[in-house]
Amino acid sequence: MSIRSALFSYKLSANQEFNESALEEVLKQQFAALSVVSRVPLFDGLLVLFAANENRLTITVRHYSSSRLVSITAEECVDSEAKGKTNSLLNNSNADKLRAKLVSALNVAKVERIPTLKKWTTVPNYYTSSDERLLEYDFSEVVFEKHSDFQHIKILSSPSLGNCLLLDDLQNLAERDIEYTRGLMKFGEISYKDKEVLILGGGDGGLLHELLKEGPKFVTMVDIDGAVMNACKQHLRGACGDTLDNFDGPHHRVIVGDCLKYMDQFIREKRSFDFVFNDLTDIPISAADNKDAGVEGDGDLWTFFTRILNLALQLVKPDGSYLNHAIGIGCKSTLDTYEELLRNLPVKVRFARHSAFVPSFMEDWVFYQIWKV
């Protein structure tokens, strides 16, 4: 079983009254055996509930009198589907026909419709972009799922993306996300041959795998979650290959541990690296990018991110670079906040940013290269 939801809305003109009877007639024409179950007068309008039990269908109509808006939400419980097809009364084709009938019968300029949403499906397919836009994926199978000591790990299979790693329901890396890894590396612009490299995070193994192709002197990777690496070496081989099969090799070492602890240790040991990669969390979303949602900037995450940056810069050689992924290009305020942070670090730095379209993120992602002055 799953649920289908079709959402409609329209606005009445200044001299137009809410025509409940015309709306009811259109809905009954579209859906057999539909009847009014309840009418509830509200302080700011009216709520009407329709139902058709034999079709497991309910429709809620809400009239907001002061704003002259009408919202229609139709929900149907449907049997399991095969290959994405369903006998739903609310599939996109039927919903669009209903939208056209509503425009004609209600004498309104337009009826807006959100494409039919699918809920309680076997595989979850709705996630968001970095700036909170709704994205629908074609995930077809849950390949792996586990709660580790640090996060919720999922690997989902997709015909278009291959297997895709999600951490705490955030898109992390798919097997066809080579542009993410190349964007982080500035592939083709930076040579890693015979270089000492430190990766902070990177548990999916994609960055380590690509760097080792470049002939580095040695790559050290520190990621806190061994469960992620064990899952990826089995189910994300399109991105990490066989690199995570061995945590120690002639040109690499993978450490399972807290990168903050190891950075402190490396500083005490006076180690330095030509390149330090931050492949940990995204930079925190800013309050300005979420003002409509009432979300405040996450100070704890900014503090964590700043600490990582300050420690990493102590490990970068004078002619080396610090490279990190940031966030989606649509989060302008967040990117502005990060660049202001870079300008006010205790150590003077120069920086450059670039972007690449990442298939599993469905948006352009921003990356930074930072040098000490």
mmCIF file of C-alpha atoms in Angstrom:
data_model
loop_
_atom_site.group_PDB
_atom_site.id
_atom_site.type_symbol
_atom_site.label_atom_id
_atom_site.label_comp_id
_atom_site.label_asym_id
_atom_site.label_seq_id
_atom_site.Cartn_x
_atom_site.Cartn_y
_atom_site.Cartn_z
ATOM 1 C CA MET A 1 0.000 0.000 0.000
ATOM 2 C CA SER A 2 1.010 3.609 -0.583
ATOM 3 C CA ILE A 3 -0.653 7.007 -0.530
ATOM 4 C CA ARG A 4 -1.079 9.458 -3.405
ATOM 5 C CA SER A 5 -1.655 13.147 -2.739
ATOM 6 C CA ALA A 6 -2.793 15.699 -5.316
ATOM 7 C CA LEU A 7 -2.690 19.375 -4.321
ATOM 8 C CA PHE A 8 -4.591 22.225 -5.974
ATOM 9 C CA SER A 9 -5.160 25.875 -5.139
ATOM 10 C CA TYR A 10 -6.810 28.908 -6.696
ATOM 11 C CA LYS A 11 -7.667 32.485 -5.836
ATOM 12 C CA LEU A 12 -11.032 34.162 -6.132
ATOM 13 C CA SER A 13 -11.284 37.550 -7.779
ATOM 14 C CA ALA A 14 -12.265 40.618 -5.735
ATOM 15 C CA ASN A 15 -15.977 40.297 -6.562
ATOM 16 C CA GLN A 16 -16.177 36.514 -6.686
ATOM 17 C CA GLU A 17 -17.826 34.358 -4.043
ATOM 18 C CA PHE A 18 -16.677 30.898 -3.047
ATOM 19 C CA ASN A 19 -18.908 28.567 -5.103
ATOM 20 C CA GLU A 20 -19.016 25.447 -2.986
ATOM 21 C CA SER A 21 -21.777 23.757 -4.992
ATOM 22 C CA ALA A 22 -19.960 24.142 -8.325
ATOM 23 C CA LEU A 23 -16.787 22.770 -6.791
ATOM 24 C CA GLU A 24 -18.674 19.834 -5.282
ATOM 25 C CA GLU A 25 -20.258 18.996 -8.639
ATOM 26 C CA VAL A 26 -16.882 18.918 -10.427
ATOM 27 C CA LEU A 27 -15.403 16.655 -7.762
ATOM 28 C CA LYS A 28 -18.368 14.271 -7.896
ATOM 29 C CA GLN A 29 -18.128 14.117 -11.700
ATOM 30 C CA GLN A 30 -14.445 13.220 -11.448
ATOM 31 C CA PHE A 31 -14.747 10.737 -8.598
ATOM 32 C CA ALA A 32 -17.652 8.293 -8.350
ATOM 33 C CA ALA A 33 -19.519 7.873 -5.051
ATOM 34 C CA LEU A 34 -17.931 10.976 -3.523
ATOM 35 C CA SER A 35 -19.983 12.608 -0.776
ATOM 36 C CA VAL A 36 -19.659 15.349 1.822
ATOM 37 C CA VAL A 37 -18.674 13.939 5.180
ATOM 38 C CA SER A 38 -18.290 17.143 7.133
ATOM 39 C CA ARG A 39 -18.609 20.933 6.809
ATOM 40 C CA VAL A 40 -16.841 22.974 9.472
ATOM 41 C CA PRO A 41 -17.264 26.784 9.529
ATOM 42 C CA LEU A 42 -13.991 28.379 10.625
ATOM 43 C CA PHE A 43 -13.061 31.832 11.852
ATOM 44 C CA ASP A 44 -11.462 32.559 8.473
ATOM 45 C CA GLY A 45 -13.638 30.588 6.080
ATOM 46 C CA LEU A 46 -14.786 27.017 5.682
ATOM 47 C CA LEU A 47 -13.449 23.450 5.762
ATOM 48 C CA VAL A 48 -15.260 20.754 3.733
ATOM 49 C CA LEU A 49 -14.340 17.062 3.829
ATOM 50 C CA PHE A 50 -15.366 14.680 1.019
ATOM 51 C CA ALA A 51 -14.885 10.920 0.995
ATOM 52 C CA ALA A 52 -15.441 7.949 -1.309
ATOM 53 C CA ASN A 53 -14.900 4.897 0.856
ATOM 54 C CA GLU A 54 -15.019 2.347 -1.937
ATOM 55 C CA ASN A 55 -12.044 4.095 -3.567
ATOM 56 C CA ARG A 56 -10.255 4.896 -0.299
ATOM 57 C CA LEU A 57 -10.285 8.548 -1.329
ATOM 58 C CA THR A 58 -10.603 11.702 0.780
ATOM 59 C CA ILE A 59 -10.643 15.313 -0.383
ATOM 60 C CA THR A 60 -10.277 18.330 1.884
ATOM 61 C CA VAL A 61 -11.307 21.771 0.680
ATOM 62 C CA ARG A 62 -10.252 24.802 2.708
ATOM 63 C CA HIS A 63 -11.552 28.288 1.896
ATOM 64 C CA TYR A 64 -9.605 31.200 3.412
ATOM 65 C CA SER A 65 -12.098 34.050 3.187
ATOM 66 C CA SER A 66 -9.796 36.942 4.116
ATOM 67 C CA SER A 67 -7.162 36.064 1.497
ATOM 68 C CA ARG A 68 -9.727 34.670 -0.988
ATOM 69 C CA LEU A 69 -7.650 31.507 -1.385
ATOM 70 C CA VAL A 70 -8.997 27.978 -1.819
ATOM 71 C CA SER A 71 -6.849 24.897 -1.176
ATOM 72 C CA ILE A 72 -7.816 21.377 -2.276
ATOM 73 C CA THR A 73 -5.981 18.307 -1.004
ATOM 74 C CA ALA A 74 -6.946 14.909 -2.408
ATOM 75 C CA GLU A 75 -5.490 11.719 -0.913
ATOM 76 C CA GLU A 76 -5.934 8.131 -1.980
ATOM 77 C CA CYS A 77 -4.634 4.857 -0.573
ATOM 78 C CA VAL A 78 -3.611 2.621 -3.486
ATOM 79 C CA ASP A 79 -2.422 -0.954 -3.864
ATOM 80 C CA SER A 80 1.254 -1.695 -4.409
ATOM 81 C CA GLU A 81 2.515 -0.758 -7.848
ATOM 82 C CA ALA A 82 4.796 -2.369 -10.377
ATOM 83 C CA LYS A 83 7.560 -0.467 -12.203
ATOM 84 C CA GLY A 84 6.214 2.889 -11.093
ATOM 85 C CA LYS A 85 2.742 2.349 -12.573
ATOM 86 C CA THR A 86 -0.380 2.555 -10.481
ATOM 87 C CA ASN A 87 -4.142 2.517 -10.896
ATOM 88 C CA SER A 88 -4.398 5.688 -8.805
ATOM 89 C CA LEU A 89 -7.277 8.060 -9.464
ATOM 90 C CA LEU A 90 -4.815 10.829 -8.599
ATOM 91 C CA ASN A 91 -2.010 10.085 -11.037
ATOM 92 C CA ASN A 92 -0.636 13.150 -12.826
ATOM 93 C CA SER A 93 -2.752 12.634 -15.941
ATOM 94 C CA ASN A 94 -6.032 12.444 -13.997
ATOM 95 C CA ALA A 95 -5.001 15.319 -11.734
ATOM 96 C CA ASP A 96 -4.318 17.544 -14.722
ATOM 97 C CA LYS A 97 -7.725 16.731 -16.208
ATOM 98 C CA LEU A 98 -9.311 17.698 -12.891
ATOM 99 C CA ARG A 99 -7.369 20.970 -12.868
ATOM 100 C CA ALA A 100 -8.752 21.845 -16.322
ATOM 101 C CA LYS A 101 -12.321 21.042 -15.225
ATOM 102 C CA LEU A 102 -11.942 23.236 -12.137
ATOM 103 C CA VAL A 103 -10.760 26.200 -14.207
ATOM 104 C CA SER A 104 -13.738 25.862 -16.531
ATOM 105 C CA ALA A 105 -16.453 25.239 -13.913
ATOM 106 C CA LEU A 106 -15.320 27.739 -11.276
ATOM 107 C CA ASN A 107 -14.646 30.638 -13.625
ATOM 108 C CA VAL A 108 -11.229 31.350 -12.131
ATOM 109 C CA ALA A 109 -8.143 32.597 -13.964
ATOM 110 C CA LYS A 110 -6.041 29.572 -13.036
ATOM 111 C CA VAL A 111 -5.807 26.595 -10.740
ATOM 112 C CA GLU A 112 -2.301 25.752 -9.583
ATOM 113 C CA ARG A 113 -1.391 22.084 -9.220
ATOM 114 C CA ILE A 114 1.568 20.432 -7.541
ATOM 115 C CA PRO A 115 2.553 17.145 -9.237
ATOM 116 C CA THR A 116 1.131 14.120 -7.452
ATOM 117 C CA LEU A 117 3.119 13.155 -4.363
ATOM 118 C CA LYS A 118 3.718 9.534 -3.414
ATOM 119 C CA LYS A 119 3.902 8.701 0.291
ATOM 120 C CA TRP A 120 4.648 5.582 2.305
ATOM 121 C CA THR A 121 6.375 3.946 -0.640
ATOM 122 C CA THR A 122 8.693 0.960 -0.266
ATOM 123 C CA VAL A 123 11.696 3.153 -1.091
ATOM 124 C CA PRO A 124 11.717 6.827 0.009
ATOM 125 C CA ASN A 125 12.182 9.086 -3.010
ATOM 126 C CA TYR A 126 11.733 12.661 -1.734
ATOM 127 C CA TYR A 127 14.675 14.693 -0.481
ATOM 128 C CA THR A 128 15.566 18.377 -0.620
ATOM 129 C CA SER A 129 18.123 20.584 -2.293
ATOM 130 C CA SER A 130 20.517 22.613 -0.145
ATOM 131 C CA ASP A 131 18.095 25.566 -0.262
ATOM 132 C CA GLU A 132 15.117 23.419 0.756
ATOM 133 C CA ARG A 133 13.512 22.772 -2.644
ATOM 134 C CA LEU A 134 11.726 19.444 -2.967
ATOM 135 C CA LEU A 135 13.473 16.858 -5.170
ATOM 136 C CA GLU A 136 12.036 13.540 -6.359
ATOM 137 C CA TYR A 137 14.401 10.676 -7.185
ATOM 138 C CA ASP A 138 14.013 7.358 -8.975
ATOM 139 C CA PHE A 139 15.360 5.187 -6.161
ATOM 140 C CA SER A 140 14.081 1.658 -6.636
ATOM 141 C CA GLU A 141 15.673 -0.397 -3.854
ATOM 142 C CA VAL A 142 17.104 -0.019 -0.362
ATOM 143 C CA VAL A 143 20.479 -1.709 -0.762
ATOM 144 C CA PHE A 144 21.800 -1.033 2.744
ATOM 145 C CA GLU A 145 20.479 0.648 5.886
ATOM 146 C CA LYS A 146 21.975 0.921 9.347
ATOM 147 C CA HIS A 147 22.169 3.265 12.306
ATOM 148 C CA SER A 148 25.840 3.554 13.237
ATOM 149 C CA ASP A 149 27.137 5.150 16.422
ATOM 150 C CA PHE A 150 27.236 8.471 14.591
ATOM 151 C CA GLN A 151 24.540 8.629 11.909
ATOM 152 C CA HIS A 152 21.834 6.929 9.876
ATOM 153 C CA ILE A 153 23.392 5.268 6.825
ATOM 154 C CA LYS A 154 21.387 4.393 3.715
ATOM 155 C CA ILE A 155 22.474 3.245 0.286
ATOM 156 C CA LEU A 156 19.693 3.353 -2.285
ATOM 157 C CA SER A 157 19.767 2.017 -5.837
ATOM 158 C CA SER A 158 18.769 4.267 -8.747
ATOM 159 C CA PRO A 159 18.580 3.518 -12.497
ATOM 160 C CA SER A 160 19.993 6.967 -13.262
ATOM 161 C CA LEU A 161 22.531 7.395 -10.431
ATOM 162 C CA GLY A 162 23.651 3.861 -9.607
ATOM 163 C CA ASN A 163 23.902 3.288 -5.872
ATOM 164 C CA CYS A 164 23.688 6.445 -3.770
ATOM 165 C CA LEU A 165 24.883 7.011 -0.208
ATOM 166 C CA LEU A 166 22.705 9.101 2.112
ATOM 167 C CA LEU A 167 23.794 10.084 5.619
ATOM 168 C CA ASP A 168 21.026 11.252 7.947
ATOM 169 C CA ASP A 169 18.849 11.500 4.817
ATOM 170 C CA LEU A 170 21.229 13.928 3.095
ATOM 171 C CA GLN A 171 22.578 13.041 -0.339
ATOM 172 C CA ASN A 172 26.284 12.250 0.063
ATOM 173 C CA LEU A 173 27.624 10.573 -3.067
ATOM 174 C CA ALA A 174 26.305 8.435 -5.907
ATOM 175 C CA GLU A 175 28.264 6.127 -8.158
ATOM 176 C CA ARG A 176 27.715 8.553 -11.066
ATOM 177 C CA ASP A 177 28.807 11.637 -9.103
ATOM 178 C CA ILE A 178 32.331 11.807 -10.520
ATOM 179 C CA GLU A 179 31.808 15.558 -11.070
ATOM 180 C CA TYR A 180 31.564 16.042 -7.310
ATOM 181 C CA THR A 181 34.924 14.400 -6.718
ATOM 182 C CA ARG A 182 36.563 16.146 -9.650
ATOM 183 C CA GLY A 183 35.123 19.461 -8.505
ATOM 184 C CA LEU A 184 36.576 18.990 -5.033
ATOM 185 C CA MET A 185 39.972 18.040 -6.525
ATOM 186 C CA LYS A 186 39.964 20.772 -9.201
ATOM 187 C CA PHE A 187 40.650 17.878 -11.534
ATOM 188 C CA GLY A 188 42.989 18.737 -14.393
ATOM 189 C CA GLU A 189 44.097 22.005 -12.763
ATOM 190 C CA ILE A 190 46.069 20.679 -9.779
ATOM 191 C CA SER A 191 48.751 17.997 -9.921
ATOM 192 C CA TYR A 192 48.878 15.591 -6.986
ATOM 193 C CA LYS A 193 51.840 13.613 -8.257
ATOM 194 C CA ASP A 194 54.355 12.951 -5.468
ATOM 195 C CA LYS A 195 52.333 15.096 -3.024
ATOM 196 C CA GLU A 196 51.441 14.487 0.614
ATOM 197 C CA VAL A 197 47.651 14.663 1.034
ATOM 198 C CA LEU A 198 45.317 14.626 4.057
ATOM 199 C CA ILE A 199 41.592 13.891 3.669
ATOM 200 C CA LEU A 200 39.277 14.843 6.518
ATOM 201 C CA GLY A 201 36.152 12.714 6.215
ATOM 202 C CA GLY A 202 35.649 11.167 2.799
ATOM 203 C CA GLY A 203 34.236 7.912 4.170
ATOM 204 C CA ASP A 204 32.564 7.043 0.861
ATOM 205 C CA GLY A 205 36.068 6.470 -0.547
ATOM 206 C CA GLY A 206 35.412 8.352 -3.783
ATOM 207 C CA LEU A 207 37.995 11.100 -3.238
ATOM 208 C CA LEU A 208 40.668 8.687 -2.020
ATOM 209 C CA HIS A 209 40.074 6.449 -5.039
ATOM 210 C CA GLU A 210 40.477 9.286 -7.535
ATOM 211 C CA LEU A 211 43.490 10.818 -5.787
ATOM 212 C CA LEU A 212 45.397 7.525 -5.843
ATOM 213 C CA LYS A 213 45.091 7.531 -9.638
ATOM 214 C CA GLU A 214 47.132 10.761 -9.665
ATOM 215 C CA GLY A 215 50.316 9.187 -8.282
ATOM 216 C CA PRO A 216 50.575 10.968 -4.904
ATOM 217 C CA LYS A 217 53.448 10.279 -2.536
ATOM 218 C CA PHE A 218 51.008 9.404 0.254
ATOM 219 C CA VAL A 219 47.378 10.021 1.181
ATOM 220 C CA THR A 220 46.167 9.897 4.794
ATOM 221 C CA MET A 221 42.403 9.770 5.303
ATOM 222 C CA VAL A 222 40.671 10.201 8.680
ATOM 223 C CA ASP A 223 36.951 9.414 8.957
ATOM 224 C CA ILE A 224 35.099 8.762 12.186
ATOM 225 C CA ASP A 225 32.573 6.220 10.907
ATOM 226 C CA GLY A 226 33.940 2.812 9.960
ATOM 227 C CA ALA A 227 30.398 1.591 9.268
ATOM 228 C CA VAL A 228 30.117 4.019 6.341
ATOM 229 C CA MET A 229 33.376 2.780 4.831
ATOM 230 C CA ASN A 230 32.421 -0.863 5.262
ATOM 231 C CA ALA A 231 29.070 -0.223 3.559
ATOM 232 C CA CYS A 232 30.636 1.727 0.684
ATOM 233 C CA LYS A 233 33.375 -0.777 -0.066
ATOM 234 C CA GLN A 234 30.613 -3.316 -0.634
ATOM 235 C CA HIS A 235 27.825 -1.266 -2.206
ATOM 236 C CA LEU A 236 29.424 1.894 -3.689
ATOM 237 C CA ARG A 237 32.220 0.360 -5.731
ATOM 238 C CA GLY A 238 31.263 2.448 -8.756
ATOM 239 C CA ALA A 239 32.698 5.412 -6.814
ATOM 240 C CA CYS A 240 35.374 3.931 -4.542
ATOM 241 C CA GLY A 241 36.430 0.875 -6.553
ATOM 242 C CA ASP A 242 38.522 -1.479 -4.440
ATOM 243 C CA THR A 243 40.317 1.341 -2.604
ATOM 244 C CA LEU A 244 38.602 0.705 0.737
ATOM 245 C CA ASP A 245 39.310 -3.034 0.617
ATOM 246 C CA ASN A 246 42.601 -2.304 2.373
ATOM 247 C CA PHE A 247 42.971 0.542 4.848
ATOM 248 C CA ASP A 248 46.762 0.436 4.504
ATOM 249 C CA GLY A 249 48.550 0.485 1.185
ATOM 250 C CA PRO A 250 51.881 1.601 -0.289
ATOM 251 C CA HIS A 251 50.521 5.089 -0.922
ATOM 252 C CA HIS A 252 47.614 5.477 1.501
ATOM 253 C CA ARG A 253 46.410 4.916 5.032
ATOM 254 C CA VAL A 254 42.794 5.083 6.232
ATOM 255 C CA ILE A 255 42.319 5.938 9.906
ATOM 256 C CA VAL A 256 38.986 5.334 11.642
ATOM 257 C CA GLY A 257 38.824 8.123 14.190
ATOM 258 C CA ASP A 258 38.028 11.723 15.074
ATOM 259 C CA CYS A 259 39.791 14.059 12.644
ATOM 260 C CA LEU A 260 40.029 16.816 15.281
ATOM 261 C CA LYS A 261 42.037 14.511 17.534
ATOM 262 C CA TYR A 262 44.332 13.460 14.703
ATOM 263 C CA MET A 263 44.859 17.008 13.443
ATOM 264 C CA ASP A 264 45.965 18.025 16.948
ATOM 265 C CA GLN A 265 48.323 15.033 16.952
ATOM 266 C CA PHE A 266 49.738 15.866 13.505
ATOM 267 C CA ILE A 267 50.347 19.468 14.591
ATOM 268 C CA ARG A 268 52.252 18.268 17.684
ATOM 269 C CA GLU A 269 54.293 15.972 15.445
ATOM 270 C CA LYS A 270 55.011 18.940 13.131
ATOM 271 C CA ARG A 271 53.628 17.101 10.154
ATOM 272 C CA SER A 272 52.559 19.056 7.089
ATOM 273 C CA PHE A 273 50.761 18.307 3.847
ATOM 274 C CA ASP A 274 50.720 19.727 0.348
ATOM 275 C CA PHE A 275 46.947 19.449 0.260
ATOM 276 C CA VAL A 276 44.320 19.121 2.988
ATOM 277 C CA PHE A 277 40.787 18.210 1.908
ATOM 278 C CA ASN A 278 37.726 18.879 4.015
ATOM 279 C CA ASP A 279 35.262 16.241 2.802
ATOM 280 C CA LEU A 280 33.220 16.382 6.008
ATOM 281 C CA THR A 281 29.943 18.235 6.415
ATOM 282 C CA ASP A 282 28.657 21.047 4.199
ATOM 283 C CA ILE A 283 29.130 24.571 5.477
ATOM 284 C CA PRO A 284 26.150 25.350 7.757
ATOM 285 C CA ILE A 285 23.058 26.885 6.220
ATOM 286 C CA SER A 286 22.646 30.527 7.204
ATOM 287 C CA ALA A 287 19.571 32.092 8.763
ATOM 288 C CA ALA A 288 19.117 34.387 5.754
ATOM 289 C CA ASP A 289 18.770 31.410 3.420
ATOM 290 C CA ASN A 290 15.993 30.012 5.645
ATOM 291 C CA LYS A 291 14.247 33.193 6.757
ATOM 292 C CA ASP A 292 10.870 32.032 5.426
ATOM 293 C CA ALA A 293 11.159 28.802 7.388
ATOM 294 C CA GLY A 294 12.140 30.588 10.588
ATOM 295 C CA VAL A 295 15.396 28.648 10.871
ATOM 296 C CA GLU A 296 18.263 30.303 12.695
ATOM 297 C CA GLY A 297 21.882 29.817 11.719
ATOM 298 C CA ASP A 298 23.505 26.895 13.492
ATOM 299 C CA GLY A 299 26.237 28.431 15.637
ATOM 300 C CA ASP A 300 27.575 25.067 16.815
ATOM 301 C CA LEU A 301 28.141 23.899 13.255
ATOM 302 C CA TRP A 302 29.849 27.165 12.303
ATOM 303 C CA THR A 303 32.112 26.802 15.351
ATOM 304 C CA PHE A 304 32.971 23.229 14.332
ATOM 305 C CA PHE A 305 33.610 24.232 10.739
ATOM 306 C CA THR A 306 35.828 27.153 11.788
ATOM 307 C CA ARG A 307 37.837 24.928 14.128
ATOM 308 C CA ILE A 308 38.429 22.416 11.329
ATOM 309 C CA LEU A 309 39.575 25.219 9.046
ATOM 310 C CA ASN A 310 41.992 26.755 11.558
ATOM 311 C CA LEU A 311 43.572 23.411 12.417
ATOM 312 C CA ALA A 312 43.840 22.367 8.793
ATOM 313 C CA LEU A 313 45.588 25.585 7.806
ATOM 314 C CA GLN A 314 48.264 24.814 10.400
ATOM 315 C CA LEU A 315 48.909 21.529 8.580
ATOM 316 C CA VAL A 316 49.093 22.989 5.071
ATOM 317 C CA LYS A 317 52.583 23.661 3.741
ATOM 318 C CA PRO A 318 53.354 27.315 2.858
ATOM 319 C CA ASP A 319 52.845 26.599 -0.852
ATOM 320 C CA GLY A 320 49.999 24.117 -0.303
ATOM 321 C CA SER A 321 46.202 24.370 -0.453
ATOM 322 C CA TYR A 322 43.136 23.611 1.624
ATOM 323 C CA LEU A 323 40.184 22.409 -0.466
ATOM 324 C CA ASN A 324 36.599 21.969 0.638
ATOM 325 C CA HIS A 325 33.120 21.503 -0.700
ATOM 326 C CA ALA A 326 30.677 24.148 0.468
ATOM 327 C CA ILE A 327 26.970 24.040 -0.392
ATOM 328 C CA GLY A 328 24.566 24.526 -3.287
ATOM 329 C CA ILE A 329 25.019 27.617 -5.422
ATOM 330 C CA GLY A 330 21.509 28.792 -4.511
ATOM 331 C CA CYS A 331 22.522 29.397 -0.875
ATOM 332 C CA LYS A 332 23.989 32.822 -1.560
ATOM 333 C CA SER A 333 23.834 34.129 2.013
ATOM 334 C CA THR A 334 25.595 31.039 3.322
ATOM 335 C CA LEU A 335 28.379 31.407 0.764
ATOM 336 C CA ASP A 336 28.711 35.108 1.611
ATOM 337 C CA THR A 337 28.968 34.225 5.314
ATOM 338 C CA TYR A 338 31.680 31.650 4.630
ATOM 339 C CA GLU A 339 33.720 34.055 2.506
ATOM 340 C CA GLU A 340 33.465 36.701 5.225
ATOM 341 C CA LEU A 341 34.743 34.114 7.693
ATOM 342 C CA LEU A 342 37.716 33.417 5.405
ATOM 343 C CA ARG A 343 38.551 37.120 5.227
ATOM 344 C CA ASN A 344 38.667 37.347 9.018
ATOM 345 C CA LEU A 345 40.713 34.271 9.918
ATOM 346 C CA PRO A 346 43.720 34.691 12.237
ATOM 347 C CA VAL A 347 45.869 33.584 9.282
ATOM 348 C CA LYS A 348 45.562 35.653 6.111
ATOM 349 C CA VAL A 349 44.366 33.587 3.165
ATOM 350 C CA ARG A 350 43.436 33.932 -0.455
ATOM 351 C CA PHE A 351 40.634 31.825 -1.889
ATOM 352 C CA ALA A 352 38.891 30.972 -5.140
ATOM 353 C CA ARG A 353 35.608 29.232 -5.693
ATOM 354 C CA HIS A 354 34.199 27.190 -8.528
ATOM 355 C CA SER A 355 31.158 24.988 -9.043
ATOM 356 C CA ALA A 356 30.052 21.793 -10.768
ATOM 357 C CA PHE A 357 26.689 20.133 -11.334
ATOM 358 C CA VAL A 358 26.379 17.029 -9.149
ATOM 359 C CA PRO A 359 23.754 14.554 -10.428
ATOM 360 C CA SER A 360 22.630 13.181 -7.047
ATOM 361 C CA PHE A 361 22.359 16.704 -5.588
ATOM 362 C CA MET A 362 20.404 17.894 -8.661
ATOM 363 C CA GLU A 363 22.117 21.278 -8.382
ATOM 364 C CA ASP A 364 25.387 23.096 -8.902
ATOM 365 C CA TRP A 365 27.689 22.566 -5.927
ATOM 366 C CA VAL A 366 30.296 25.113 -4.815
ATOM 367 C CA PHE A 367 33.912 24.239 -3.968
ATOM 368 C CA TYR A 368 36.769 26.326 -2.542
ATOM 369 C CA GLN A 369 40.532 26.323 -2.838
ATOM 370 C CA ILE A 370 42.282 28.283 -0.071
ATOM 371 C CA TRP A 371 45.926 29.358 0.204
ATOM 372 C CA LYS A 372 47.843 30.949 3.036
ATOM 373 C CA VAL A 373 49.293 34.365 2.181
#
